[in-house]
Amino acid sequence: MSEAPPSTSRLDPLHGVTLKALVTWLVDHYGFETLGELIPINCFTSDPSINSSLKFLRRTPWARTKVEMLYIKTVDRYLHD
């Protein structure tokens, strides 16, 4: 299991969390293969890297939203287990 997620505010779990920290934590937690299964987008399934994922997610709001929602669900589960 990966380390604890970056700290977040109680009201907004994304407060103070950069996209890079969020994606890095998800990759450390799940790995690109599982991320690609959970969110089937090319930046996770085709020659994935943190940098290429960040570039795509910064340009693609719908994909970023999916990644942020997965992060929130995962952190919530992680903190309440």
mmCIF file of N, CA and C in Angstrom:
data_model
loop_
_atom_site.group_PDB
_atom_site.id
_atom_site.type_symbol
_atom_site.label_atom_id
_atom_site.label_comp_id
_atom_site.label_asym_id
_atom_site.label_seq_id
_atom_site.Cartn_x
_atom_site.Cartn_y
_atom_site.Cartn_z
ATOM 1 N N MET A 1 0.843 -1.183 0.000
ATOM 2 C CA MET A 1 0.000 0.000 0.000
ATOM 3 C C MET A 1 0.879 1.235 0.000
ATOM 4 N N SER A 2 0.440 2.289 -0.654
ATOM 5 C CA SER A 2 1.223 3.511 -0.740
ATOM 6 C C SER A 2 1.107 4.336 0.533
ATOM 7 N N GLU A 3 1.910 5.367 0.607
ATOM 8 C CA GLU A 3 1.890 6.252 1.767
ATOM 9 C C GLU A 3 0.559 6.979 1.845
ATOM 10 N N ALA A 4 0.350 7.664 2.968
ATOM 11 C CA ALA A 4 -0.871 8.449 3.148
ATOM 12 C C ALA A 4 -0.973 9.499 2.046
ATOM 13 N N PRO A 5 -2.197 9.839 1.657
ATOM 14 C CA PRO A 5 -2.378 10.840 0.613
ATOM 15 C C PRO A 5 -1.942 12.215 1.098
ATOM 16 N N PRO A 6 -1.678 13.128 0.169
ATOM 17 C CA PRO A 6 -1.366 14.489 0.575
ATOM 18 C C PRO A 6 -2.491 15.059 1.432
ATOM 19 N N SER A 7 -2.157 15.895 2.396
ATOM 20 C CA SER A 7 -3.174 16.423 3.299
ATOM 21 C C SER A 7 -4.186 17.268 2.543
ATOM 22 N N THR A 8 -5.424 17.226 3.024
ATOM 23 C CA THR A 8 -6.496 17.971 2.384
ATOM 24 C C THR A 8 -7.362 18.636 3.437
ATOM 25 N N SER A 9 -8.122 19.603 3.025
ATOM 26 C CA SER A 9 -9.062 20.295 3.892
ATOM 27 C C SER A 9 -10.299 19.422 4.092
ATOM 28 N N ARG A 10 -10.933 19.554 5.248
ATOM 29 C CA ARG A 10 -12.163 18.784 5.511
ATOM 30 C C ARG A 10 -13.280 19.165 4.544
ATOM 31 N N LEU A 11 -13.384 20.443 4.194
ATOM 32 C CA LEU A 11 -14.476 20.892 3.339
ATOM 33 C C LEU A 11 -14.237 20.598 1.864
ATOM 34 N N ASP A 12 -13.023 20.697 1.423
ATOM 35 C CA ASP A 12 -12.684 20.448 0.024
ATOM 36 C C ASP A 12 -11.496 19.496 -0.034
ATOM 37 N N PRO A 13 -11.728 18.240 -0.356
ATOM 38 C CA PRO A 13 -10.634 17.271 -0.356
ATOM 39 C C PRO A 13 -9.552 17.570 -1.380
ATOM 40 N N LEU A 14 -9.817 18.469 -2.318
ATOM 41 C CA LEU A 14 -8.802 18.826 -3.312
ATOM 42 C C LEU A 14 -8.052 20.102 -2.944
ATOM 43 N N HIS A 15 -8.465 20.746 -1.853
ATOM 44 C CA HIS A 15 -7.822 21.992 -1.426
ATOM 45 C C HIS A 15 -6.339 21.766 -1.133
ATOM 46 N N GLY A 16 -5.504 22.524 -1.811
ATOM 47 C CA GLY A 16 -4.068 22.448 -1.578
ATOM 48 C C GLY A 16 -3.374 21.272 -2.238
ATOM 49 N N VAL A 17 -4.103 20.465 -2.992
ATOM 50 C CA VAL A 17 -3.516 19.311 -3.666
ATOM 51 C C VAL A 17 -3.312 19.670 -5.131
ATOM 52 N N THR A 18 -2.070 19.672 -5.563
ATOM 53 C CA THR A 18 -1.804 19.965 -6.970
ATOM 54 C C THR A 18 -2.192 18.769 -7.826
ATOM 55 N N LEU A 19 -2.421 19.029 -9.096
ATOM 56 C CA LEU A 19 -2.742 17.939 -10.006
ATOM 57 C C LEU A 19 -1.591 16.938 -10.053
ATOM 58 N N LYS A 20 -0.373 17.430 -10.024
ATOM 59 C CA LYS A 20 0.781 16.538 -10.049
ATOM 60 C C LYS A 20 0.806 15.639 -8.811
ATOM 61 N N ALA A 21 0.543 16.190 -7.633
ATOM 62 C CA ALA A 21 0.523 15.389 -6.403
ATOM 63 C C ALA A 21 -0.602 14.360 -6.452
ATOM 64 N N LEU A 22 -1.746 14.773 -6.959
ATOM 65 C CA LEU A 22 -2.909 13.892 -7.063
ATOM 66 C C LEU A 22 -2.620 12.714 -7.997
ATOM 67 N N VAL A 23 -2.122 13.006 -9.198
ATOM 68 C CA VAL A 23 -1.843 11.945 -10.171
ATOM 69 C C VAL A 23 -0.720 11.044 -9.660
ATOM 70 N N THR A 24 0.319 11.633 -9.084
ATOM 71 C CA THR A 24 1.428 10.836 -8.557
ATOM 72 C C THR A 24 0.942 9.896 -7.469
ATOM 73 N N TRP A 25 0.088 10.381 -6.579
ATOM 74 C CA TRP A 25 -0.433 9.540 -5.506
ATOM 75 C C TRP A 25 -1.278 8.395 -6.070
ATOM 76 N N LEU A 26 -2.137 8.713 -7.048
ATOM 77 C CA LEU A 26 -2.957 7.658 -7.653
ATOM 78 C C LEU A 26 -2.096 6.615 -8.361
ATOM 79 N N VAL A 27 -1.066 7.049 -9.061
ATOM 80 C CA VAL A 27 -0.173 6.103 -9.738
ATOM 81 C C VAL A 27 0.561 5.246 -8.713
ATOM 82 N N ASP A 28 1.029 5.854 -7.629
ATOM 83 C CA ASP A 28 1.688 5.082 -6.567
ATOM 84 C C ASP A 28 0.721 4.093 -5.923
ATOM 85 N N HIS A 29 -0.513 4.511 -5.765
ATOM 86 C CA HIS A 29 -1.523 3.679 -5.095
ATOM 87 C C HIS A 29 -2.028 2.542 -5.989
ATOM 88 N N TYR A 30 -2.380 2.868 -7.230
ATOM 89 C CA TYR A 30 -2.989 1.889 -8.135
ATOM 90 C C TYR A 30 -2.035 1.338 -9.192
ATOM 91 N N GLY A 31 -1.123 2.175 -9.671
ATOM 92 C CA GLY A 31 -0.323 1.824 -10.839
ATOM 93 C C GLY A 31 -1.080 2.219 -12.103
ATOM 94 N N PHE A 32 -0.343 2.431 -13.190
ATOM 95 C CA PHE A 32 -0.993 2.859 -14.433
ATOM 96 C C PHE A 32 -1.942 1.802 -14.992
ATOM 97 N N GLU A 33 -1.607 0.538 -14.846
ATOM 98 C CA GLU A 33 -2.475 -0.505 -15.400
ATOM 99 C C GLU A 33 -3.869 -0.455 -14.788
ATOM 100 N N THR A 34 -3.929 -0.398 -13.472
ATOM 101 C CA THR A 34 -5.228 -0.346 -12.788
ATOM 102 C C THR A 34 -5.927 0.979 -13.056
ATOM 103 N N LEU A 35 -5.168 2.081 -13.076
ATOM 104 C CA LEU A 35 -5.781 3.376 -13.409
ATOM 105 C C LEU A 35 -6.424 3.319 -14.787
ATOM 106 N N GLY A 36 -5.748 2.690 -15.736
ATOM 107 C CA GLY A 36 -6.294 2.558 -17.081
ATOM 108 C C GLY A 36 -7.556 1.710 -17.121
ATOM 109 N N GLU A 37 -7.676 0.779 -16.191
ATOM 110 C CA GLU A 37 -8.902 -0.022 -16.107
ATOM 111 C C GLU A 37 -10.023 0.786 -15.448
ATOM 112 N N LEU A 38 -9.682 1.555 -14.419
ATOM 113 C CA LEU A 38 -10.679 2.348 -13.703
ATOM 114 C C LEU A 38 -11.149 3.552 -14.511
ATOM 115 N N ILE A 39 -10.196 4.179 -15.206
ATOM 116 C CA ILE A 39 -10.492 5.336 -16.061
ATOM 117 C C ILE A 39 -9.808 5.068 -17.400
ATOM 118 N N PRO A 40 -10.525 4.471 -18.343
ATOM 119 C CA PRO A 40 -9.901 4.075 -19.610
ATOM 120 C C PRO A 40 -9.653 5.249 -20.557
ATOM 121 N N ILE A 41 -8.596 5.989 -20.270
ATOM 122 C CA ILE A 41 -8.175 7.072 -21.151
ATOM 123 C C ILE A 41 -6.730 6.805 -21.564
ATOM 124 N N ASN A 42 -6.378 7.240 -22.767
ATOM 125 C CA ASN A 42 -5.071 6.908 -23.342
ATOM 126 C C ASN A 42 -3.890 7.315 -22.482
ATOM 127 N N CYS A 43 -4.009 8.401 -21.738
ATOM 128 C CA CYS A 43 -2.848 8.836 -20.948
ATOM 129 C C CYS A 43 -2.507 7.835 -19.852
ATOM 130 N N PHE A 44 -3.431 6.921 -19.547
ATOM 131 C CA PHE A 44 -3.164 5.864 -18.566
ATOM 132 C C PHE A 44 -2.939 4.506 -19.213
ATOM 133 N N THR A 45 -3.330 4.353 -20.481
ATOM 134 C CA THR A 45 -3.263 3.034 -21.108
ATOM 135 C C THR A 45 -2.218 2.911 -22.208
ATOM 136 N N SER A 46 -1.837 4.007 -22.841
ATOM 137 C CA SER A 46 -0.927 3.952 -23.975
ATOM 138 C C SER A 46 0.358 4.711 -23.653
ATOM 139 N N ASP A 47 1.425 3.959 -23.361
ATOM 140 C CA ASP A 47 2.724 4.542 -23.020
ATOM 141 C C ASP A 47 2.589 5.616 -21.932
ATOM 142 N N PRO A 48 2.030 5.258 -20.764
ATOM 143 C CA PRO A 48 1.710 6.241 -19.730
ATOM 144 C C PRO A 48 2.945 6.795 -19.019
ATOM 145 N N SER A 49 2.819 8.049 -18.621
ATOM 146 C CA SER A 49 3.807 8.685 -17.755
ATOM 147 C C SER A 49 3.092 9.786 -16.978
ATOM 148 N N ILE A 50 3.699 10.196 -15.896
ATOM 149 C CA ILE A 50 3.109 11.277 -15.104
ATOM 150 C C ILE A 50 3.005 12.540 -15.962
ATOM 151 N N ASN A 51 4.092 12.890 -16.639
ATOM 152 C CA ASN A 51 4.092 14.134 -17.424
ATOM 153 C C ASN A 51 3.067 14.135 -18.550
ATOM 154 N N SER A 52 2.952 13.026 -19.282
ATOM 155 C CA SER A 52 1.969 12.992 -20.365
ATOM 156 C C SER A 52 0.549 13.025 -19.804
ATOM 157 N N SER A 53 0.346 12.383 -18.675
ATOM 158 C CA SER A 53 -0.970 12.407 -18.029
ATOM 159 C C SER A 53 -1.323 13.820 -17.589
ATOM 160 N N LEU A 54 -0.371 14.521 -16.985
ATOM 161 C CA LEU A 54 -0.622 15.896 -16.541
ATOM 162 C C LEU A 54 -0.958 16.797 -17.726
ATOM 163 N N LYS A 55 -0.211 16.663 -18.799
ATOM 164 C CA LYS A 55 -0.460 17.486 -19.991
ATOM 165 C C LYS A 55 -1.876 17.256 -20.513
ATOM 166 N N PHE A 56 -2.273 15.989 -20.627
ATOM 167 C CA PHE A 56 -3.614 15.663 -21.115
ATOM 168 C C PHE A 56 -4.688 16.155 -20.153
ATOM 169 N N LEU A 57 -4.523 15.891 -18.864
ATOM 170 C CA LEU A 57 -5.550 16.245 -17.888
ATOM 171 C C LEU A 57 -5.722 17.751 -17.753
ATOM 172 N N ARG A 58 -4.662 18.508 -17.940
ATOM 173 C CA ARG A 58 -4.776 19.974 -17.873
ATOM 174 C C ARG A 58 -5.559 20.539 -19.060
ATOM 175 N N ARG A 59 -5.571 19.824 -20.178
ATOM 176 C CA ARG A 59 -6.281 20.274 -21.376
ATOM 177 C C ARG A 59 -7.676 19.683 -21.501
ATOM 178 N N THR A 60 -8.000 18.695 -20.670
ATOM 179 C CA THR A 60 -9.234 17.935 -20.872
ATOM 180 C C THR A 60 -10.051 17.895 -19.576
ATOM 181 N N PRO A 61 -10.940 18.878 -19.399
ATOM 182 C CA PRO A 61 -11.680 18.990 -18.129
ATOM 183 C C PRO A 61 -12.479 17.740 -17.740
ATOM 184 N N TRP A 62 -13.120 17.067 -18.696
ATOM 185 C CA TRP A 62 -13.926 15.898 -18.339
ATOM 186 C C TRP A 62 -13.053 14.777 -17.780
ATOM 187 N N ALA A 63 -11.863 14.616 -18.336
ATOM 188 C CA ALA A 63 -10.957 13.569 -17.850
ATOM 189 C C ALA A 63 -10.399 13.950 -16.485
ATOM 190 N N ARG A 64 -10.052 15.214 -16.319
ATOM 191 C CA ARG A 64 -9.546 15.672 -15.021
ATOM 192 C C ARG A 64 -10.598 15.449 -13.934
ATOM 193 N N THR A 65 -11.854 15.724 -14.247
ATOM 194 C CA THR A 65 -12.932 15.511 -13.279
ATOM 195 C C THR A 65 -13.013 14.051 -12.869
ATOM 196 N N LYS A 66 -12.892 13.139 -13.816
ATOM 197 C CA LYS A 66 -12.930 11.703 -13.496
ATOM 198 C C LYS A 66 -11.773 11.323 -12.572
ATOM 199 N N VAL A 67 -10.594 11.852 -12.855
ATOM 200 C CA VAL A 67 -9.422 11.549 -12.035
ATOM 201 C C VAL A 67 -9.593 12.137 -10.629
ATOM 202 N N GLU A 68 -10.091 13.361 -10.553
ATOM 203 C CA GLU A 68 -10.317 13.982 -9.249
ATOM 204 C C GLU A 68 -11.353 13.207 -8.434
ATOM 205 N N MET A 69 -12.409 12.733 -9.086
ATOM 206 C CA MET A 69 -13.432 11.961 -8.369
ATOM 207 C C MET A 69 -12.864 10.634 -7.864
ATOM 208 N N LEU A 70 -12.039 9.982 -8.664
ATOM 209 C CA LEU A 70 -11.402 8.745 -8.214
ATOM 210 C C LEU A 70 -10.499 9.030 -7.017
ATOM 211 N N TYR A 71 -9.753 10.115 -7.068
ATOM 212 C CA TYR A 71 -8.883 10.498 -5.956
ATOM 213 C C TYR A 71 -9.703 10.708 -4.681
ATOM 214 N N ILE A 72 -10.797 11.461 -4.799
ATOM 215 C CA ILE A 72 -11.636 11.741 -3.627
ATOM 216 C C ILE A 72 -12.187 10.444 -3.045
ATOM 217 N N LYS A 73 -12.717 9.553 -3.894
ATOM 218 C CA LYS A 73 -13.250 8.268 -3.411
ATOM 219 C C LYS A 73 -12.162 7.434 -2.759
ATOM 220 N N THR A 74 -10.992 7.402 -3.366
ATOM 221 C CA THR A 74 -9.905 6.585 -2.841
ATOM 222 C C THR A 74 -9.405 7.130 -1.514
ATOM 223 N N VAL A 75 -9.226 8.433 -1.425
ATOM 224 C CA VAL A 75 -8.762 9.044 -0.177
ATOM 225 C C VAL A 75 -9.777 8.822 0.919
ATOM 226 N N ASP A 76 -11.055 8.964 0.589
ATOM 227 C CA ASP A 76 -12.115 8.749 1.581
ATOM 228 C C ASP A 76 -12.051 7.309 2.111
ATOM 229 N N ARG A 77 -11.920 6.337 1.208
ATOM 230 C CA ARG A 77 -11.804 4.938 1.615
ATOM 231 C C ARG A 77 -10.546 4.711 2.427
ATOM 232 N N TYR A 78 -9.448 5.305 1.975
ATOM 233 C CA TYR A 78 -8.149 5.152 2.620
ATOM 234 C C TYR A 78 -8.182 5.697 4.050
ATOM 235 N N LEU A 79 -8.819 6.834 4.240
ATOM 236 C CA LEU A 79 -8.863 7.472 5.559
ATOM 237 C C LEU A 79 -9.868 6.821 6.508
ATOM 238 N N HIS A 80 -10.842 6.118 5.964
ATOM 239 C CA HIS A 80 -11.873 5.518 6.801
ATOM 240 C C HIS A 80 -11.728 4.008 6.984
ATOM 241 N N ASP A 81 -10.647 3.440 6.539
ATOM 242 C CA ASP A 81 -10.404 2.007 6.743
ATOM 243 C C ASP A 81 -9.621 1.774 8.000
#
